[in-house]
Amino acid sequence: MPDPFIQKLNEKHLCSWYILPLLDLNVEAFGHSNFINSYLIHGKRSVAVHVADPNLCLHTVEHPCYVETISNMDRDFLIFEIPTMWAADLRRFIQGRYTKMSDEAKQKIRELCGLKYEVKDSAGNLITDAILMALEQHESLKHKWMEVLEVREDDLPEELLSPPSHSSFIIL
């Protein structure tokens, strides 16, 4: 059975957490229960947001990056173009070079993605989601991976999250 830590990391595609914020969007913009996942459109500088019902997020069609809504095999996608200013960060994302993304991109991601970033828990400890820790190769995340994978630090890859999988891309 897969480790719960790994299952949680793979709950949604990384473009949901790393790319949508570059458009000033996040999962909540589509309604948390309405949002299914997001995908990079193969060969384009665009993201497709899969939603259960596009009528529940009509305000997003007024977004400056919105292109169109597509229904494909009984699935609804809202298509957004990723601005040119983020092209280098998009390339780094696709390559899985998250730590090499620009400081501006990382800051937008931390602020807008909707994941916990340095939030105090009931004991006063600062909590940060592992997906955000990966942007800076946080020591806590390194130790968690060493525990889960049962390896030494020297055996960890340069990046602490894998590049986007093939399932993170869609052809529309």
CSV table of C-alpha atoms in Angstrom, one decimal:
chain,number,residue,atom,x,y,z
A,1,MET,CA,0.0,0.0,0.0
A,2,PRO,CA,1.4,3.4,-0.9
A,3,ASP,CA,2.7,5.6,1.9
A,4,PRO,CA,0.0,8.2,3.0
A,5,PHE,CA,2.6,10.9,2.6
A,6,ILE,CA,3.1,10.0,-1.1
A,7,GLN,CA,-0.6,9.7,-1.7
A,8,LYS,CA,-1.2,13.2,-0.3
A,9,LEU,CA,1.5,14.6,-2.5
A,10,ASN,CA,-0.1,13.1,-5.6
A,11,GLU,CA,-3.7,14.0,-4.7
A,12,LYS,CA,-3.7,16.8,-7.3
A,13,HIS,CA,-1.3,17.5,-10.1
A,14,LEU,CA,1.5,19.9,-9.2
A,15,CYS,CA,0.3,22.4,-11.8
A,16,SER,CA,-2.7,22.9,-9.4
A,17,TRP,CA,-0.3,24.2,-6.8
A,18,TYR,CA,2.6,25.7,-8.8
A,19,ILE,CA,1.1,27.0,-12.1
A,20,LEU,CA,-2.4,28.3,-11.2
A,21,PRO,CA,-1.0,30.8,-8.7
A,22,LEU,CA,1.1,32.3,-11.6
A,23,LEU,CA,-2.3,33.3,-13.1
A,24,ASP,CA,-3.5,34.7,-9.8
A,25,LEU,CA,-5.7,31.6,-9.5
A,26,ASN,CA,-5.9,28.6,-7.1
A,27,VAL,CA,-8.2,25.6,-6.4
A,28,GLU,CA,-10.6,27.8,-4.3
A,29,ALA,CA,-11.2,30.1,-7.3
A,30,PHE,CA,-13.1,27.2,-8.9
A,31,GLY,CA,-14.7,26.0,-5.7
A,32,HIS,CA,-12.8,23.4,-3.7
A,33,SER,CA,-15.5,20.7,-4.2
A,34,ASN,CA,-16.0,21.7,-7.8
A,35,PHE,CA,-12.3,21.6,-8.7
A,36,ILE,CA,-11.1,18.2,-9.9
A,37,ASN,CA,-7.6,18.7,-11.2
A,38,SER,CA,-5.5,20.8,-13.6
A,39,TYR,CA,-3.4,19.8,-16.5
A,40,LEU,CA,-0.8,21.5,-18.7
A,41,ILE,CA,-2.0,21.4,-22.3
A,42,HIS,CA,0.6,19.4,-24.3
A,43,GLY,CA,2.6,21.7,-26.7
A,44,LYS,CA,1.0,24.9,-25.5
A,45,ARG,CA,1.6,27.5,-22.8
A,46,SER,CA,-1.9,26.8,-21.3
A,47,VAL,CA,-3.5,25.1,-18.4
A,48,ALA,CA,-6.7,23.2,-18.5
A,49,VAL,CA,-8.7,23.2,-15.2
A,50,HIS,CA,-11.1,20.2,-14.9
A,51,VAL,CA,-14.2,21.2,-13.0
A,52,ALA,CA,-17.3,19.2,-12.1
A,53,ASP,CA,-19.6,22.0,-13.2
A,54,PRO,CA,-18.4,25.1,-15.1
A,55,ASN,CA,-21.6,26.9,-14.0
A,56,LEU,CA,-20.3,27.0,-10.5
A,57,CYS,CA,-17.3,29.1,-11.4
A,58,LEU,CA,-18.6,31.5,-14.0
A,59,HIS,CA,-16.7,34.4,-12.5
A,60,THR,CA,-13.4,32.8,-13.8
A,61,VAL,CA,-14.4,33.3,-17.4
A,62,GLU,CA,-13.8,37.0,-16.8
A,63,HIS,CA,-10.2,36.3,-15.8
A,64,PRO,CA,-7.8,38.0,-18.2
A,65,CYS,CA,-6.0,34.7,-19.0
A,66,TYR,CA,-9.3,32.8,-19.7
A,67,VAL,CA,-9.5,31.4,-23.3
A,68,GLU,CA,-12.4,29.1,-23.5
A,69,THR,CA,-14.4,26.3,-21.9
A,70,ILE,CA,-14.2,22.9,-23.5
A,71,SER,CA,-16.3,19.8,-23.0
A,72,ASN,CA,-14.4,16.7,-23.9
A,73,MET,CA,-15.8,13.2,-23.3
A,74,ASP,CA,-18.2,14.4,-20.6
A,75,ARG,CA,-15.5,16.3,-18.9
A,76,ASP,CA,-15.5,20.1,-18.6
A,77,PHE,CA,-12.2,22.1,-18.8
A,78,LEU,CA,-11.7,25.9,-18.4
A,79,ILE,CA,-8.6,26.9,-20.5
A,80,PHE,CA,-6.3,29.6,-19.4
A,81,GLU,CA,-3.2,30.9,-21.2
A,82,ILE,CA,-0.1,31.2,-19.1
A,83,PRO,CA,1.4,34.7,-19.5
A,84,THR,CA,4.7,35.0,-21.4
A,85,MET,CA,6.3,36.5,-18.3
A,86,TRP,CA,6.2,33.1,-16.7
A,87,ALA,CA,7.6,31.1,-19.7
A,88,ALA,CA,11.0,30.5,-18.1
A,89,ASP,CA,9.3,29.3,-14.8
A,90,LEU,CA,7.0,27.1,-16.8
A,91,ARG,CA,10.0,25.5,-18.6
A,92,ARG,CA,11.6,24.9,-15.2
A,93,PHE,CA,8.4,23.4,-13.8
A,94,ILE,CA,8.1,21.0,-16.8
A,95,GLN,CA,11.7,19.9,-16.2
A,96,GLY,CA,11.0,19.4,-12.5
A,97,ARG,CA,13.5,22.1,-11.6
A,98,TYR,CA,11.3,23.6,-8.9
A,99,THR,CA,14.1,25.1,-6.8
A,100,LYS,CA,15.3,26.9,-9.9
A,101,MET,CA,12.0,28.8,-10.4
A,102,SER,CA,12.3,32.5,-10.0
A,103,ASP,CA,11.9,34.1,-6.6
A,104,GLU,CA,8.8,36.0,-7.9
A,105,ALA,CA,7.2,32.7,-9.0
A,106,LYS,CA,8.0,31.0,-5.7
A,107,GLN,CA,6.5,34.0,-3.7
A,108,LYS,CA,3.3,33.9,-5.8
A,109,ILE,CA,3.0,30.2,-5.3
A,110,ARG,CA,3.5,30.4,-1.5
A,111,GLU,CA,1.0,33.3,-1.3
A,112,LEU,CA,-1.8,32.1,-3.6
A,113,CYS,CA,-1.7,28.3,-3.9
A,114,GLY,CA,-3.9,27.7,-0.8
A,115,LEU,CA,-1.5,25.3,0.9
A,116,LYS,CA,-0.2,25.9,4.4
A,117,TYR,CA,2.9,28.1,4.5
A,118,GLU,CA,4.4,28.9,7.9
A,119,VAL,CA,1.0,28.6,9.6
A,120,LYS,CA,1.1,28.2,13.4
A,121,ASP,CA,-0.5,25.0,14.8
A,122,SER,CA,-2.1,24.8,18.2
A,123,ALA,CA,1.3,24.3,19.9
A,124,GLY,CA,2.7,27.4,18.1
A,125,ASN,CA,4.8,25.4,15.7
A,126,LEU,CA,5.1,26.6,12.1
A,127,ILE,CA,3.5,24.3,9.6
A,128,THR,CA,4.3,24.3,5.9
A,129,ASP,CA,3.0,21.8,3.3
A,130,ALA,CA,5.6,19.5,1.7
A,131,ILE,CA,4.8,20.8,-1.8
A,132,LEU,CA,5.9,24.3,-0.7
A,133,MET,CA,8.9,22.9,1.2
A,134,ALA,CA,10.1,21.4,-2.1
A,135,LEU,CA,10.6,24.9,-3.6
A,136,GLU,CA,13.5,25.5,-1.2
A,137,GLN,CA,14.7,21.9,-0.5
A,138,HIS,CA,13.6,22.3,3.2
A,139,GLU,CA,15.6,20.1,5.6
A,140,SER,CA,12.4,18.6,7.1
A,141,LEU,CA,11.3,17.4,3.7
A,142,LYS,CA,14.7,15.8,3.1
A,143,HIS,CA,14.4,13.9,6.4
A,144,LYS,CA,10.9,12.8,5.6
A,145,TRP,CA,12.0,11.5,2.2
A,146,MET,CA,14.9,9.7,3.8
A,147,GLU,CA,12.5,8.0,6.2
A,148,VAL,CA,9.9,7.1,3.6
A,149,LEU,CA,12.5,5.9,1.0
A,150,GLU,CA,14.9,4.4,3.6
A,151,VAL,CA,17.9,6.1,2.0
A,152,ARG,CA,20.7,8.4,3.1
A,153,GLU,CA,20.7,12.1,2.2
A,154,ASP,CA,23.4,11.5,-0.4
A,155,ASP,CA,21.0,9.2,-2.2
A,156,LEU,CA,18.2,11.8,-2.6
A,157,PRO,CA,17.8,13.4,-6.0
A,158,GLU,CA,18.6,17.1,-6.5
A,159,GLU,CA,14.9,18.0,-6.4
A,160,LEU,CA,12.6,16.7,-3.7
A,161,LEU,CA,9.6,16.2,-6.0
A,162,SER,CA,9.5,14.4,-9.3
A,163,PRO,CA,9.0,16.3,-12.5
A,164,PRO,CA,5.3,16.4,-13.7
A,165,SER,CA,4.2,12.9,-14.8
A,166,HIS,CA,2.6,12.2,-18.2
A,167,SER,CA,-0.8,12.3,-16.5
A,168,SER,CA,-0.2,16.0,-15.7
A,169,PHE,CA,-0.5,16.8,-19.4
A,170,ILE,CA,-3.5,16.7,-21.6
A,171,ILE,CA,-4.2,17.0,-25.3
A,172,LEU,CA,-7.3,19.1,-26.2
